[in-house]
XYZ file of C-alpha atoms in Angstrom:
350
model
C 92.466 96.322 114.943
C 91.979 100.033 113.785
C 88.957 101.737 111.879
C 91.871 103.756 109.965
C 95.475 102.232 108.862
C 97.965 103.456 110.809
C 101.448 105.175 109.893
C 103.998 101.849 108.666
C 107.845 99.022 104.902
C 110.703 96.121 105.509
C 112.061 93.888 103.160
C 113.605 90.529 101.448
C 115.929 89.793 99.394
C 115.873 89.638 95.426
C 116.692 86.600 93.232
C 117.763 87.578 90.037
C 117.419 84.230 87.356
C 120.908 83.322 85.975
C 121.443 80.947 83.396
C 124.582 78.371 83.542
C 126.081 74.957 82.515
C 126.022 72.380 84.875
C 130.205 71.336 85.338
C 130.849 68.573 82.737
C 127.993 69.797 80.718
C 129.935 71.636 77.914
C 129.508 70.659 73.984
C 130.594 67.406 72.800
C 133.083 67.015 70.351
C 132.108 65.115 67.496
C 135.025 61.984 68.079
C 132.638 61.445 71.184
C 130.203 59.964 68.677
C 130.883 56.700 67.232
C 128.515 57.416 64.402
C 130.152 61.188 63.738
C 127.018 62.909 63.259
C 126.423 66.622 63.955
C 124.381 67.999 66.928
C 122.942 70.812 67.259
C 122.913 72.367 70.991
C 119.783 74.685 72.444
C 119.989 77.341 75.100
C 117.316 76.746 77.834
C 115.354 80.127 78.098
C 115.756 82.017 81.392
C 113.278 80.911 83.922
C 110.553 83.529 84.114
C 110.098 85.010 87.540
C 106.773 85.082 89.237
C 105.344 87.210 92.214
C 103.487 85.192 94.814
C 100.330 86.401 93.521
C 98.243 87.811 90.716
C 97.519 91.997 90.810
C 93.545 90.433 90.924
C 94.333 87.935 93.529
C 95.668 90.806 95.838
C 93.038 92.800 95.575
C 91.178 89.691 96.956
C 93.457 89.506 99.539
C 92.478 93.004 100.351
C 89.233 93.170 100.084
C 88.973 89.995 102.651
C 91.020 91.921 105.380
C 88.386 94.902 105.008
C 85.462 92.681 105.398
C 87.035 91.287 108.625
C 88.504 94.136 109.685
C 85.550 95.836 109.471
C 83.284 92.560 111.282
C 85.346 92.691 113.915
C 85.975 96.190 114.542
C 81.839 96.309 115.126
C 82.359 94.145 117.438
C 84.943 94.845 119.700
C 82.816 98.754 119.322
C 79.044 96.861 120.554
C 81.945 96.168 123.901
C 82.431 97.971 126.827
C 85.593 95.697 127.367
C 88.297 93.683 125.640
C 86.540 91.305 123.069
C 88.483 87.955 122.562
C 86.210 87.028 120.272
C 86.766 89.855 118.124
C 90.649 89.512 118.661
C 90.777 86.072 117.578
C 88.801 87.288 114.464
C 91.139 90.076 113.501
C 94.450 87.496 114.116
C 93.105 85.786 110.911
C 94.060 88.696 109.076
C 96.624 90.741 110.485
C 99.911 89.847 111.561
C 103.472 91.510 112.594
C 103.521 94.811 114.170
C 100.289 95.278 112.893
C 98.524 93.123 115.051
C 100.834 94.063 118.002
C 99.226 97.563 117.765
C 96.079 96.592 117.679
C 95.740 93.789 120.195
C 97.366 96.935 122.382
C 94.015 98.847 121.475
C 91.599 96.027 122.767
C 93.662 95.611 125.988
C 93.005 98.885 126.277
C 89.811 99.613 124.855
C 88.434 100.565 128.612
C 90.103 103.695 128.417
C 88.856 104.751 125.295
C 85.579 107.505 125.163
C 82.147 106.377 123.926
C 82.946 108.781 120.726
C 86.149 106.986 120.356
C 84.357 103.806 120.219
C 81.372 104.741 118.561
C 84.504 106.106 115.772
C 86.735 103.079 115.961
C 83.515 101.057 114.823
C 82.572 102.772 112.193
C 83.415 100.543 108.828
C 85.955 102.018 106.125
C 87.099 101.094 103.054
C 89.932 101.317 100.453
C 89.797 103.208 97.303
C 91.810 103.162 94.006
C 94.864 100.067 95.389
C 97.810 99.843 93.349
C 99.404 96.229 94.077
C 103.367 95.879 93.943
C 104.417 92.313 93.470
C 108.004 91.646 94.092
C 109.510 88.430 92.506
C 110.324 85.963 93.590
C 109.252 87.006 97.414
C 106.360 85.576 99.695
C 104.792 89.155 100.170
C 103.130 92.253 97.998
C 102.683 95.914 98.992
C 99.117 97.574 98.223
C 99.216 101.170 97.868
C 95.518 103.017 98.545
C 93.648 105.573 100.336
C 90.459 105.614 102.586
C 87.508 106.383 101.692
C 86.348 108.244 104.806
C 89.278 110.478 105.238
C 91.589 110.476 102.261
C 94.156 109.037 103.867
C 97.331 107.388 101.775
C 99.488 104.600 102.810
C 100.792 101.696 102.017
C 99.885 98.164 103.160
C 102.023 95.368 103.278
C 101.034 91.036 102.870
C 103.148 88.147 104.155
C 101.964 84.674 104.622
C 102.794 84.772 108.185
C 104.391 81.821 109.219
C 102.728 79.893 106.515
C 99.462 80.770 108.289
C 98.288 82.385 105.468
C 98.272 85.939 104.043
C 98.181 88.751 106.806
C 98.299 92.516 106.719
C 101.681 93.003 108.880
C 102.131 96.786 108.397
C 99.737 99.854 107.248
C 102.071 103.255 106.932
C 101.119 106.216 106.068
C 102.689 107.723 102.858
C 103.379 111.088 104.574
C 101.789 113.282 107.336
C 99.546 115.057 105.034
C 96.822 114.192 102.623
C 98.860 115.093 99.565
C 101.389 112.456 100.174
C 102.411 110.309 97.245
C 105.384 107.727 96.895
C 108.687 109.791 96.306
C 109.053 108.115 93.071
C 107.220 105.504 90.762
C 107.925 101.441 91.821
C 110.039 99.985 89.733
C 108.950 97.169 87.875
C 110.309 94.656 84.773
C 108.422 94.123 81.707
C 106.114 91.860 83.436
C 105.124 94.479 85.844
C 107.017 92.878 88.929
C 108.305 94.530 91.110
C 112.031 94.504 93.227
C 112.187 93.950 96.424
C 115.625 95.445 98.257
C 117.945 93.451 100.564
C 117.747 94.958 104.707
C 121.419 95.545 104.242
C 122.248 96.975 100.946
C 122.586 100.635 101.681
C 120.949 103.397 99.593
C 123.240 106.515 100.369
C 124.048 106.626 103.891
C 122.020 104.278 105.174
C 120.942 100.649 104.013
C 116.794 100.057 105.582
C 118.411 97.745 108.505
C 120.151 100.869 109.577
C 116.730 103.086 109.855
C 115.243 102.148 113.310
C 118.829 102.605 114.998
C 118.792 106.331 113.517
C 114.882 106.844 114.312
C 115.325 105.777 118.015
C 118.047 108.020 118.667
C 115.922 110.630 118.278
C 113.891 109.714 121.504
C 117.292 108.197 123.179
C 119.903 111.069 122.644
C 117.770 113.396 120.517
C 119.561 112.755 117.537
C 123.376 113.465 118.552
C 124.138 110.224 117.635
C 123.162 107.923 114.848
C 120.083 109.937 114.288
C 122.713 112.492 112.377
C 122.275 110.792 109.438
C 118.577 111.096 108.951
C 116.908 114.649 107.306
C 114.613 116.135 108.830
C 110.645 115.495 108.856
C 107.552 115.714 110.942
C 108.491 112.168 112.633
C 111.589 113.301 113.578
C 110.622 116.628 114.611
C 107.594 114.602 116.495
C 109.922 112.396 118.137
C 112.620 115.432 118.977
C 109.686 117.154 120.426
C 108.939 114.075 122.596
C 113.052 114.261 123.528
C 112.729 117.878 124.318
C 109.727 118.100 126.713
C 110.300 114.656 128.614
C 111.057 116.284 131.575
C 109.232 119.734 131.368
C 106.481 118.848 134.017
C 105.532 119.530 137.598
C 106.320 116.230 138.861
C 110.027 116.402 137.154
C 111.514 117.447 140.622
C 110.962 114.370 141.652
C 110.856 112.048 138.866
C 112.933 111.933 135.468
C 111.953 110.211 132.148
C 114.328 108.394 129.285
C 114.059 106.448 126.337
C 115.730 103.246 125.529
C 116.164 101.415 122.308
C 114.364 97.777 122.571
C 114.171 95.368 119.913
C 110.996 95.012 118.134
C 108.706 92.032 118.391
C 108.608 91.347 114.484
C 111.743 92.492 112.460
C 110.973 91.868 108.471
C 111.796 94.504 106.961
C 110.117 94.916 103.859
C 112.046 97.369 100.934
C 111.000 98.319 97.493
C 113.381 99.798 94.649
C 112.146 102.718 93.274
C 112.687 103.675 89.579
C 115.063 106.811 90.063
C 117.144 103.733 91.924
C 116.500 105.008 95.882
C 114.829 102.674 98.163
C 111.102 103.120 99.805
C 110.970 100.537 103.003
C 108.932 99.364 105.883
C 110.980 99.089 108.809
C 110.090 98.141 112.373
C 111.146 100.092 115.423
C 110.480 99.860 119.212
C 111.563 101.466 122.363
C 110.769 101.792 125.906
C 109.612 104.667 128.122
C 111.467 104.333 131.644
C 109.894 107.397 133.963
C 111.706 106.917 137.505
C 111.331 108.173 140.707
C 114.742 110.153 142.089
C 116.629 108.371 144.186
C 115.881 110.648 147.237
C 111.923 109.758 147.213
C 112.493 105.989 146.852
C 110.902 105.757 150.214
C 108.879 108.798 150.312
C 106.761 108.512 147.303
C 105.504 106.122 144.774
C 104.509 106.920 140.916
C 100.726 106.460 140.092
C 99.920 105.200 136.473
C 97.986 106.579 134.230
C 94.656 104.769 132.823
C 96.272 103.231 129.768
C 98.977 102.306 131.995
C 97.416 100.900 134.825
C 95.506 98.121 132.351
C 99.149 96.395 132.036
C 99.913 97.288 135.655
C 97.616 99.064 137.520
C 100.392 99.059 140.684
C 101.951 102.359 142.390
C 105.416 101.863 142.186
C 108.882 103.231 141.899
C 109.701 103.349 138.237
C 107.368 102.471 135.605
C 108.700 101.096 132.026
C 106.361 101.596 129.381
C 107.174 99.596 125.968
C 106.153 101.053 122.969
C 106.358 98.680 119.183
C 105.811 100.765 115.645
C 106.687 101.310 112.386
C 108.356 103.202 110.047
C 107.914 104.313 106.443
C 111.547 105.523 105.039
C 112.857 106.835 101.760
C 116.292 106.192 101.244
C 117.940 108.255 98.093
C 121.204 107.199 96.578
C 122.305 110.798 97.118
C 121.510 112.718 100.726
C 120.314 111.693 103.898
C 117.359 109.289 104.414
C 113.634 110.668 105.034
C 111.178 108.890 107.511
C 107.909 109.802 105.512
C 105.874 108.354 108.561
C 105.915 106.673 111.828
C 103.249 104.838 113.862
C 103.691 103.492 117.797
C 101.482 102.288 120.024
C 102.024 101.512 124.158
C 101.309 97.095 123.900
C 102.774 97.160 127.535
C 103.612 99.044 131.018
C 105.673 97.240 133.931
């Protein structure tokens, strides 16, 4: 649960309606018919496709995930601690990676300032939402901006497992306030939408492929798949993070990695756009590992920090923090792949 959407699209697969004859189902021939007379034959009209909900009935969607966001935001702020209540009441809405993040900021809502509270319970709202209904899928992307701040992104809906409809992933559309979608959604005459298989590729990459380049950035720092990604302010971010992991007093006796881990929801939710590239929502995890040198194994012991120490407040030898997020990606036909925005939180520290 967040007072602001956080940086986050993934995708499903797209039926297109075909028309054929059944075997055996071809026109008679008129000796079939013991009385000879003519027939005429019809052609069944395509089947029209259909989005899992109305543009109106979105916006309801929408508006209901404010309202509880909102309710329950005020009341995990009134807290000094972890409100179940209020969790409970934001699981009716959110769902995915979403939810992951924010259950990770009531765990550790202890650590947070009074101003930081006083901020996360402040109420917002969503101005001027553009709905994108894919056919024939069981989700639709809202794109929309806060009121407060300005902020763009784009929010995805899935009837999580048949629970009903949750907000699995809010992404920003870019690091500034000027973002905008790289290109208008494509949509049919009916104003539907098409959603993009995981693995068709776009260019160089298909949206299954984007995580595995994004991670390497933290992993290798980008020697390796990460190659095939242009650069942005989330990879520069995450190169930075590469960079500087060891640039600390204590690195004499302690090193820090990165290590690709799978993440706890993997839909991927993909869009076509209309100059034909691909806009998607992929998730992406990996885990921190900061360990003690082999030489002060018995000499010394790492201490965590405060967000740490709410998973595992222990002084030990090696601790593994695990960090789930999401990524907004534009894939082109032609060039490398963009990540337009990233968002991770730390849900846990062993």
């Amino acid at each position: 649960m967040r007072t602001l959407p956080r940086h986050r699209v993934a995708c499903a697969l797209a039926t297109a309606a075909a028309l054929t004859l059944p075997a055996g189902c071809g026109l008679p021939d008129n000796h079939d018919d013991p009385h000879n007379t003519p027939r005429t034959t019809t052609t069944a009209p395509a089947p029209t496709r259909k989005g899992a909900v109305t543009r109106d009935e979105a916006k309801e969607i929408l508006a209901r995930y404010v309202s509880v966001n909102n309710w329950s935001n005020a009341m995990q702020g009134r807290s000094t601690s972890p409100s179940a209540q209020a969790r409970r009441l934001l699981a009716a809405v959110e769902g995915g990676q979403l939810l992951e993040q924010s259950v990770a900021d009531y765990k550790t809502w202890r650590t947070r300032t009074v101003a930081e509270r006083k901020k996360y319970a402040a109420p917002f709202y969503y101005q001027e939402p553009v709905v994108y209904v894919p056919a024939e899928e069981r989700w639709f992307a809202i794109e929309a901006k806060v009121d407060r701040t300005g902020w763009k992104g784009l929010l995805i809906f899935d009837q999580a497992d048949d629970k009903g409809w949750r907000n699995v992933a809010t992404v920003a559309l870019g690091d500034k306030k000027s973002a905008r979608l790289p290109a208008p959604v494509a949509t049919d005459h009916a104003g539907l939408a098409t959603a993009v298989n995981p693995t068709t590729r776009s260019g160089k990459l298909a949206p299954n492929q984007v995580a595995d380049a994004f991670e390497d950035h933290f992993v290798t720092g980008g020697t390796g798949a990460g190659q095939a990604l242009a650069s942005s302010a989330s990879t520069r971010a995450a190169l930075k993070v590469y960079k500087e992991r060891n640039q600390n007093k204590d690195a004499r006796v302690a090193t820090k990695s990165f290590k690709q881990r799978d993440a706890r929801h993997q839909q991927i939710y993909a869009l076509k756009l209309r100059d034909g590239s691909t806009l998607a929502v992929v998730p992406s995890a990996h885990d921190q590992h900061y360990v003690l040198k082999e030489e002060f194994f018995l000499r010394a012991k790492i201490v965590p920090n405060r967000e740490e120490a709410v998973f595992n407040p222990a002084r030990r030898i090696a601790v593994i923090d695990e960090f789930q997020g999401m990524l907004l990606a534009h894939l082109p036909t032609n060039g490398k792949p963009r990540i337009l925005s990233h968002e991770f939180r730390m849900v846990d520290s062993q």
